[in-house]
PDB file of C-alpha atoms in Angstrom:
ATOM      1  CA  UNK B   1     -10.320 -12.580  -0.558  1.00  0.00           C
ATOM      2  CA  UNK B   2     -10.184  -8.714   0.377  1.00  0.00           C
ATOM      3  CA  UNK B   3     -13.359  -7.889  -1.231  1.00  0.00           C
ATOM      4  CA  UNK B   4     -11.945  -5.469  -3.406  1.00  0.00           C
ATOM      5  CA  UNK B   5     -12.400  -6.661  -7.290  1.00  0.00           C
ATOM      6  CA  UNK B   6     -10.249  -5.019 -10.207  1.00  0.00           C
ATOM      7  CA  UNK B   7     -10.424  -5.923 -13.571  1.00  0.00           C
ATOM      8  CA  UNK B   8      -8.256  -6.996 -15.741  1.00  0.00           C
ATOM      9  CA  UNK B   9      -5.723  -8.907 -14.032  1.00  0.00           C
ATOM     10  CA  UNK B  10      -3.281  -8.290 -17.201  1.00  0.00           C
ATOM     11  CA  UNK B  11      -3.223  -5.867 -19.663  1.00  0.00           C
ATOM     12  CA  UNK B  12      -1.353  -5.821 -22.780  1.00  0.00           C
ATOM     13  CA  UNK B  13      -0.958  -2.925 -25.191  1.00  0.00           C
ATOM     14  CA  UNK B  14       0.863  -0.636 -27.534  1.00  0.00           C
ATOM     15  CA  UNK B  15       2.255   2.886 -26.755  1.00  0.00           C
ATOM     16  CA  UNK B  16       0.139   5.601 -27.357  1.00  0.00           C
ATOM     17  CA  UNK B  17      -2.837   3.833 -27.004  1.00  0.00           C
ATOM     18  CA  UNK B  18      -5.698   4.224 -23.545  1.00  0.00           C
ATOM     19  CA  UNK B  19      -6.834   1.911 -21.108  1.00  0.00           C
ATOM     20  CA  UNK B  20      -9.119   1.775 -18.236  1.00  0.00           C
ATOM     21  CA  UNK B  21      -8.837   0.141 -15.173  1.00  0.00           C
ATOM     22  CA  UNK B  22     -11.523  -0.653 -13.086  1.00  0.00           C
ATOM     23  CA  UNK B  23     -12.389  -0.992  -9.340  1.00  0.00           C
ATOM     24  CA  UNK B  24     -15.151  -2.175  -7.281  1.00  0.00           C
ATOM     25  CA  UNK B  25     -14.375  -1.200  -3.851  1.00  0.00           C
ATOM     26  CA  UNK B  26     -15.304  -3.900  -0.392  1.00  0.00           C
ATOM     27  CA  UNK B  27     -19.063  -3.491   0.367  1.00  0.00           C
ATOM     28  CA  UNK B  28     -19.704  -0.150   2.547  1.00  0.00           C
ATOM     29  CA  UNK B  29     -16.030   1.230   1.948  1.00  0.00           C
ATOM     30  CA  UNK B  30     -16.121   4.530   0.699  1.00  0.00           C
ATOM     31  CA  UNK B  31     -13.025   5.398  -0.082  1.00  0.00           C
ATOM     32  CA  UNK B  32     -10.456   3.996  -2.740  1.00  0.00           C
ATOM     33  CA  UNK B  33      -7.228   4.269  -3.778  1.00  0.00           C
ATOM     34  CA  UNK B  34      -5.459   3.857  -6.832  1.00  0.00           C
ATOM     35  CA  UNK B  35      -1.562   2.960  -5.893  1.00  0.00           C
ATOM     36  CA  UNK B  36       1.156   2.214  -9.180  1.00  0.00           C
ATOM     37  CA  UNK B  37       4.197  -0.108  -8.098  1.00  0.00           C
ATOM     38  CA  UNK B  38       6.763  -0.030 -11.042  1.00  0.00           C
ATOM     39  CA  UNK B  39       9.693  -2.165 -11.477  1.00  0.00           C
ATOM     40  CA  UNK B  40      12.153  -1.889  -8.597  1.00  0.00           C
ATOM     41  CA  UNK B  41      10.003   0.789  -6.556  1.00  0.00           C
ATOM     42  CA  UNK B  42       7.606   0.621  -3.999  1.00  0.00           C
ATOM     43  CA  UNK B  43       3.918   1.421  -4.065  1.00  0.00           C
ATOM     44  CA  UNK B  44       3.893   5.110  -5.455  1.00  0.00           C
ATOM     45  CA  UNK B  45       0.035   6.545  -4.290  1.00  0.00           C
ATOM     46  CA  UNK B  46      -1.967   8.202  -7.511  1.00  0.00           C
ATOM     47  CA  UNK B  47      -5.415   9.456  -6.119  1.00  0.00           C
ATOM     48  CA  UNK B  48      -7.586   9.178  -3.256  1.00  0.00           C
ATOM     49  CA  UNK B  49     -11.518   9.004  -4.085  1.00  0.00           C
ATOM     50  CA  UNK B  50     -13.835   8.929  -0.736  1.00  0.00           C
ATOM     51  CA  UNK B  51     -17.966   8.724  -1.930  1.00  0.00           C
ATOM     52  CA  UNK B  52     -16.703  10.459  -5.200  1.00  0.00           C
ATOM     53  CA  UNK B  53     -15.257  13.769  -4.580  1.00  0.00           C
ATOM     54  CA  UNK B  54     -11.522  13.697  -4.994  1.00  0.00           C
ATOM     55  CA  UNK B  55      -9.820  13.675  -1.491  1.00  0.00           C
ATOM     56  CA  UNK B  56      -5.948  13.634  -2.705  1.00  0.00           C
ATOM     57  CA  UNK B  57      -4.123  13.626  -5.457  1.00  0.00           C
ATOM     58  CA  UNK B  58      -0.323  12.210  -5.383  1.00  0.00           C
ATOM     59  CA  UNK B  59       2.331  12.083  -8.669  1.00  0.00           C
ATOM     60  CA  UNK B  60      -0.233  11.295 -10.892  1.00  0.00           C
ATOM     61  CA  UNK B  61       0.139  12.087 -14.767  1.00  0.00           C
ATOM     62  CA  UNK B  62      -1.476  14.723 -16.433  1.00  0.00           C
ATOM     63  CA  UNK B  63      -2.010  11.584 -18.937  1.00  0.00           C
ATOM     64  CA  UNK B  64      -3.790   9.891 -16.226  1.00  0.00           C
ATOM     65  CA  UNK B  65      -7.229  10.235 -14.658  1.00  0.00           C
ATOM     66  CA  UNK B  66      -9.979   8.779 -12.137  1.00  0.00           C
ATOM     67  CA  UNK B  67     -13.080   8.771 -10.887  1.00  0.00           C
ATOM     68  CA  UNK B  68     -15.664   7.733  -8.663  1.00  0.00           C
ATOM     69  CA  UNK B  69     -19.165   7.026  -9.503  1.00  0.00           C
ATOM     70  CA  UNK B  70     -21.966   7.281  -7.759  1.00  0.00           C
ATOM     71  CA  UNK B  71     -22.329   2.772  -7.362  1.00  0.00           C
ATOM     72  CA  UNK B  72     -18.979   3.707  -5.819  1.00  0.00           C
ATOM     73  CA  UNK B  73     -17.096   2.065  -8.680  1.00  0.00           C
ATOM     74  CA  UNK B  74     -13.907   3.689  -9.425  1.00  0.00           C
ATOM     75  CA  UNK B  75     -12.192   3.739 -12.932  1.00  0.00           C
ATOM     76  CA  UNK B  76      -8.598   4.741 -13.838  1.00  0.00           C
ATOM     77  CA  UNK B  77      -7.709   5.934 -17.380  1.00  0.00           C
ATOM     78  CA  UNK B  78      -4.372   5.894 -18.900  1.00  0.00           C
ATOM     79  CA  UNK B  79      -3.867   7.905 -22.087  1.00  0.00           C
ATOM     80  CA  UNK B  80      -0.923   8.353 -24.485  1.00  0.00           C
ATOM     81  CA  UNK B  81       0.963   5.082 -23.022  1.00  0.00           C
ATOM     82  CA  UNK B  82       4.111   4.763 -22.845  1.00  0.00           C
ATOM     83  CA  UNK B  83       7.115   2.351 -22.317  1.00  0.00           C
ATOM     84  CA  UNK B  84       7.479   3.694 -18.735  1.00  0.00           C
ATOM     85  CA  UNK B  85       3.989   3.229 -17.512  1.00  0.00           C
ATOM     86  CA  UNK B  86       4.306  -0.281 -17.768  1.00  0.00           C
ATOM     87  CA  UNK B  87       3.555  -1.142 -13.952  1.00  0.00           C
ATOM     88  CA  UNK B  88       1.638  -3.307 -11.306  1.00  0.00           C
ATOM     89  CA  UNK B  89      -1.414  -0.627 -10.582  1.00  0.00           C
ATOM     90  CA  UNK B  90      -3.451  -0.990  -7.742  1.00  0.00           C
ATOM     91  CA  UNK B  91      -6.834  -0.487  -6.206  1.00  0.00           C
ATOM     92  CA  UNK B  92      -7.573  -0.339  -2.100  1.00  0.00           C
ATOM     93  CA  UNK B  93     -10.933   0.666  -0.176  1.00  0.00           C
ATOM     94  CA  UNK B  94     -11.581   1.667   3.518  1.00  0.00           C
ATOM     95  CA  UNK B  95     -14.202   2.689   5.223  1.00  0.00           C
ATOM     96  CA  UNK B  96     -12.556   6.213   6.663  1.00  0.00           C
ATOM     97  CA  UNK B  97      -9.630   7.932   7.220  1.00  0.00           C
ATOM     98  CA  UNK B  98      -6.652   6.097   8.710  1.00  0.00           C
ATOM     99  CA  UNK B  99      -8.446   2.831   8.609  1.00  0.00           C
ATOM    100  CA  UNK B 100      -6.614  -0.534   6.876  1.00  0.00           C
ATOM    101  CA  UNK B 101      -7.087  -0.788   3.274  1.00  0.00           C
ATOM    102  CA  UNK B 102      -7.961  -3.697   1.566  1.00  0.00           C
ATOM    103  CA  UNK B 103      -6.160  -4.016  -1.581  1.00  0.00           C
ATOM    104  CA  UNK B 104      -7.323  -5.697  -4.667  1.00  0.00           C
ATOM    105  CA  UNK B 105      -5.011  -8.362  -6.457  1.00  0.00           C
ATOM    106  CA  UNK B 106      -3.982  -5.641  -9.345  1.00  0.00           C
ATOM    107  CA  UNK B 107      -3.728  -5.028 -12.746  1.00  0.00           C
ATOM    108  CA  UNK B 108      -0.499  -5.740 -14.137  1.00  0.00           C
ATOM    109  CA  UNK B 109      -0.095  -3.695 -17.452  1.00  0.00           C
ATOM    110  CA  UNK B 110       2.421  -3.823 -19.777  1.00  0.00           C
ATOM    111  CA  UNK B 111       2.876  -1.241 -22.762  1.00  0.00           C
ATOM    112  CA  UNK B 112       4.717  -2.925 -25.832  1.00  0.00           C
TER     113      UNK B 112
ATOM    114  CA  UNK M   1       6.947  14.923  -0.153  1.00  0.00           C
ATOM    115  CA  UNK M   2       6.559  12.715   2.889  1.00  0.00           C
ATOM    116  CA  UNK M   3       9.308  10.595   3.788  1.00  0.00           C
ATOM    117  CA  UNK M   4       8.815   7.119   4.714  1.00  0.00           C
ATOM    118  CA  UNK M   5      11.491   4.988   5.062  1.00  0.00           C
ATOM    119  CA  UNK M   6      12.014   1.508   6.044  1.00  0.00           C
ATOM    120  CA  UNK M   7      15.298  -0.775   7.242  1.00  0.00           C
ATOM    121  CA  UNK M   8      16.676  -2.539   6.588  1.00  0.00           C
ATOM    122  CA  UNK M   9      16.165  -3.008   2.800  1.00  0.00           C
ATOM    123  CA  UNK M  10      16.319  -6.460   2.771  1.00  0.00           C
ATOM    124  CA  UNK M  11      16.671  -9.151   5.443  1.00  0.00           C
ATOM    125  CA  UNK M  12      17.953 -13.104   5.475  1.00  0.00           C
ATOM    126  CA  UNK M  13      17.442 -14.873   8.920  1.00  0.00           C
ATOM    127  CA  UNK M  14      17.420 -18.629   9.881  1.00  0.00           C
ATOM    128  CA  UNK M  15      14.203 -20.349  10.951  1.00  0.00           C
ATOM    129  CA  UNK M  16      13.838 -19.874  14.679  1.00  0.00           C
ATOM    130  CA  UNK M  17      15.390 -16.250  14.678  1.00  0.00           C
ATOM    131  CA  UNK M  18      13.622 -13.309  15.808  1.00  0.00           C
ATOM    132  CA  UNK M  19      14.195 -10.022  13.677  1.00  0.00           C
ATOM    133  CA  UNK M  20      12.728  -6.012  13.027  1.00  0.00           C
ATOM    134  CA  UNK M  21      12.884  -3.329  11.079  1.00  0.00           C
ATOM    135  CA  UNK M  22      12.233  -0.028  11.495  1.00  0.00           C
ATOM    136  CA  UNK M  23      10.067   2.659  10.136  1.00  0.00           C
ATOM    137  CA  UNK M  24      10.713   5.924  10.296  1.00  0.00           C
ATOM    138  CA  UNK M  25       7.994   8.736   9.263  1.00  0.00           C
ATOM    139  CA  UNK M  26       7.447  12.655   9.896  1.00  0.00           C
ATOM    140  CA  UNK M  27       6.711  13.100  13.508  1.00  0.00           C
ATOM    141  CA  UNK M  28       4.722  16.199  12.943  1.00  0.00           C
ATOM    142  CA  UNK M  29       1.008  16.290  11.804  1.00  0.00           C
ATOM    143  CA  UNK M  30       0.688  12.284  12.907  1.00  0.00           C
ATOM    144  CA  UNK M  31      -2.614  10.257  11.903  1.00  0.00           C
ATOM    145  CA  UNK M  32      -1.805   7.267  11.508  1.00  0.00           C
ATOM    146  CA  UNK M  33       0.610   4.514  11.294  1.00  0.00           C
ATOM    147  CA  UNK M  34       0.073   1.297   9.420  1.00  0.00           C
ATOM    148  CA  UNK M  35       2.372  -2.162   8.330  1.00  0.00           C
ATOM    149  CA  UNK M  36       1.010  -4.250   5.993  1.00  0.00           C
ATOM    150  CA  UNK M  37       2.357  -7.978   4.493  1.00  0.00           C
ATOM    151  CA  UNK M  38       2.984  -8.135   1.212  1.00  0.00           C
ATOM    152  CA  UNK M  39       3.601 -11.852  -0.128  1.00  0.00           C
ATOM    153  CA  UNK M  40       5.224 -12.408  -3.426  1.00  0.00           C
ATOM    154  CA  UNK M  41       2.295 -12.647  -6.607  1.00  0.00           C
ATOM    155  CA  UNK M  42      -0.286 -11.802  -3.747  1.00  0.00           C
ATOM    156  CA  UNK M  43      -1.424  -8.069  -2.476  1.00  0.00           C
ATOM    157  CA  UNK M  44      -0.897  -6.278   0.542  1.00  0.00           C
ATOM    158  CA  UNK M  45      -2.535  -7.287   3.665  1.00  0.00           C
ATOM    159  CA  UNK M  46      -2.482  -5.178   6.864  1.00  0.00           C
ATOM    160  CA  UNK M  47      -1.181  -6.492  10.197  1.00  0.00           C
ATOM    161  CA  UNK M  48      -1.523  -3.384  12.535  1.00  0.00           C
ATOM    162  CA  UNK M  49      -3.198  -0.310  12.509  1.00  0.00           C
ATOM    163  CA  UNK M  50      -1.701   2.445  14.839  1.00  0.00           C
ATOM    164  CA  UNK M  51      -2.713   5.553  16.158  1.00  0.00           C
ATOM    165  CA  UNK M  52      -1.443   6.591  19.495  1.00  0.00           C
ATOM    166  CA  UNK M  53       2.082   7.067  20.500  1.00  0.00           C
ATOM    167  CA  UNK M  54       3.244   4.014  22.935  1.00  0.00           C
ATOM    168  CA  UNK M  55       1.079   1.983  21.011  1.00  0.00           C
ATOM    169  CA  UNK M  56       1.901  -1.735  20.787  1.00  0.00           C
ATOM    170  CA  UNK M  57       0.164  -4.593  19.287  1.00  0.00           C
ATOM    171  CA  UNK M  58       0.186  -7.959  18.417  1.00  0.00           C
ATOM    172  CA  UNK M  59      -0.219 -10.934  16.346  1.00  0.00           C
ATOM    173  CA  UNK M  60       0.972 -13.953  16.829  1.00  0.00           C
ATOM    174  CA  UNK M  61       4.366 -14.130  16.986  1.00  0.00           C
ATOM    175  CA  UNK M  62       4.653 -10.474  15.231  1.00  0.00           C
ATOM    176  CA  UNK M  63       4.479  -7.242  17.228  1.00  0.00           C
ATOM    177  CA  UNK M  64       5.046  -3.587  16.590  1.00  0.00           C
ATOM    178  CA  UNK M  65       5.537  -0.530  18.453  1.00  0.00           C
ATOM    179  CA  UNK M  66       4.740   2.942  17.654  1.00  0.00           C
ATOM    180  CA  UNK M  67       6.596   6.294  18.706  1.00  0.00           C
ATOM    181  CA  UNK M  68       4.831   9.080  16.824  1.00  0.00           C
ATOM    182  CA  UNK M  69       7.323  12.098  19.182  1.00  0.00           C
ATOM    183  CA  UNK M  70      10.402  10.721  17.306  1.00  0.00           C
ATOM    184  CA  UNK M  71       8.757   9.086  14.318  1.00  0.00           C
ATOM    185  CA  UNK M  72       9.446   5.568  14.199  1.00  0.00           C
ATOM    186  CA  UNK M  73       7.879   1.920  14.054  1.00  0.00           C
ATOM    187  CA  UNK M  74       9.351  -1.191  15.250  1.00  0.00           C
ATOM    188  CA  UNK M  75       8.293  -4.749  13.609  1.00  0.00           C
ATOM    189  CA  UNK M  76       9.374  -7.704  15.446  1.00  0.00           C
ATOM    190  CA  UNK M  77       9.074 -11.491  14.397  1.00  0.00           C
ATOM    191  CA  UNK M  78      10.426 -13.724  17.151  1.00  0.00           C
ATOM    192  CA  UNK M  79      11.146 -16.868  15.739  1.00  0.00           C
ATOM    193  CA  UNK M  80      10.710 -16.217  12.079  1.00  0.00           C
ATOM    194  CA  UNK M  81       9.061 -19.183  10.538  1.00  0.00           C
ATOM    195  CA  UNK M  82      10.187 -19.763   6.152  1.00  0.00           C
ATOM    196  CA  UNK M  83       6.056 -18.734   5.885  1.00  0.00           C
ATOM    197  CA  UNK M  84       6.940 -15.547   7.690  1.00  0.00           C
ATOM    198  CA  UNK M  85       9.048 -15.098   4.222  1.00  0.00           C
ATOM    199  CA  UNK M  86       7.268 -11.859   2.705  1.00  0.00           C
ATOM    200  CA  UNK M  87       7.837  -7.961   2.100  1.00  0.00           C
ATOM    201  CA  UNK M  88       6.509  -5.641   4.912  1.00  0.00           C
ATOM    202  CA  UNK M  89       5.466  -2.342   4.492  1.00  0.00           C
ATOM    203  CA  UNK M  90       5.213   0.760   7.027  1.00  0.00           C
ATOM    204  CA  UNK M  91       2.869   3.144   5.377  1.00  0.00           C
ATOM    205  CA  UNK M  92       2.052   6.740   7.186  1.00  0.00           C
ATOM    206  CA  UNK M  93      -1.416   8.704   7.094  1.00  0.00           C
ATOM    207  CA  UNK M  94      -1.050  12.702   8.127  1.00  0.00           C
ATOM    208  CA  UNK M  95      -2.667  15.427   7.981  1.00  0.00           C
ATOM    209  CA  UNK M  96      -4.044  14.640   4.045  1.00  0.00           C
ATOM    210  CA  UNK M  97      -5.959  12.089   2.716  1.00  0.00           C
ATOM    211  CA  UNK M  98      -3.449   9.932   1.552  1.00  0.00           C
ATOM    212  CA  UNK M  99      -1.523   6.825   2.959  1.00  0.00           C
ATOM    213  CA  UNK M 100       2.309   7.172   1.782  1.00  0.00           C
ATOM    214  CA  UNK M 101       3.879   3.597   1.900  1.00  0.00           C
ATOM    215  CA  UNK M 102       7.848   2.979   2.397  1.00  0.00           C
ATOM    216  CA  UNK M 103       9.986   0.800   0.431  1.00  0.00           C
ATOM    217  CA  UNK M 104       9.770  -2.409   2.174  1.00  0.00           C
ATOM    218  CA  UNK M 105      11.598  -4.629   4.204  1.00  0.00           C
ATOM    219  CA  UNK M 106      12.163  -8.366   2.200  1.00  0.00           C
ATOM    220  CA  UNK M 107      11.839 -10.761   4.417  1.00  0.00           C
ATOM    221  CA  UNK M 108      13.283 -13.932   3.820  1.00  0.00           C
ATOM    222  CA  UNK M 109      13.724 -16.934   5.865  1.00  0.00           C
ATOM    223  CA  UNK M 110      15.546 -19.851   5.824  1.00  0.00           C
ATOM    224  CA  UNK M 111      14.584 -23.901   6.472  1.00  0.00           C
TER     225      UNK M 111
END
């Protein structure tokens, strides 16, 4: 067990419709990480919170967002779904820069 | 866009060999370097962190080396076990705040 807790493990909906992901991070890690891993590729980084300000932001979709709240939480929202976001998504913590993340066991979502 | 990649793509040894794969990442603006283990229906884990060029650590039977001047990571397995069966990752932290991962190298070894 990594410590790292996201919710749902599966996630099952229709295209053009919004979810939300969520993330509790290890206890004490600041920092988390929202990585996508779609069929056939590897694990494509979306955004980088650390004590939530924004840190880094990688390919993510305009459709997409995250944040961090202050319980250190994070969330990520997916709007206007479509076929091609269908993908493993998931969340990591550490406790600073270039330190090991610990990855959660993922949501898996899949847009119908 | 960093590049991070990782050979070979995909690897089949017999129990009792010893493998690695290589990583290969931008040699400028180096943080740090990072493999994880990836099993199948199970999440990443990380094996080594590494930060210093000549680095080299080691777990077990696995080991890697680090040469941040020409930008590239050796993994070695000596005598792969079928649990040593899994996907490794190389992943590379510069001068951002983000940890860019490589493809993978499958792993799979045969009883």
């Amino acid at each position: 067990d990594s410590g790292v807790t996201q919710t749902p493990k599966h996630l099952i909906t229709a295209t053009g419709q919004r979810v939300t992901l969520r993330c509790s991070p290890r206890s004490g890690d600041l920092s988390v990480y929202w990585y996508q891993q779609s069929l056939d590729q590897g694990l494509q980084f979306l955004i980088h919170y650390y004590n939530g300000e924004e840190r880094a932001k990688g390919n993510i979709l305009e459709r997409f967002s995250a944040q961090q709240f202050p319980d250190l939480h994070s969330e990520l929202n997916l709007s206007s779904l479509e076929l091609g976001d269908s993908a493993l998504y998931f969340c990591a913590s550490s406790g600073g820069r270039g330190e090991k993340l610990f990855f959660g066991s993922g949501t898996q979502l899949s847009v119908l | 866009i960093l590049n991070v990649e990782q050979s070979p793509q995909s690897l089949h040894v017999q129990e009792g060999d010893s493998t690695n794969f290589t990583c290969s990442f931008p040699s400028s603006n180096f943080y740090a370097l990072h493999w994880y283990r990836w099993e199948t229906a199970k999440s990443p884990e990380a094996l080594f962190v590494m930060t210093l060029n000549g680095d080299e650590k080691k777990k077990g039977r696995i080991s890697a080396t680090l040469n941040t001047k020409e930008g590239y990571s050796y993994l070695y397995i000596k005598g792969s076990q079928p649990e040593d069966s899994a996907t490794y990752l190389c992943a590379f932290w510069g001068s951002g705040s983000r940890l860019t991962f490589g493809e993978g190298t499958q792993l799979t070894v045969n009883p």
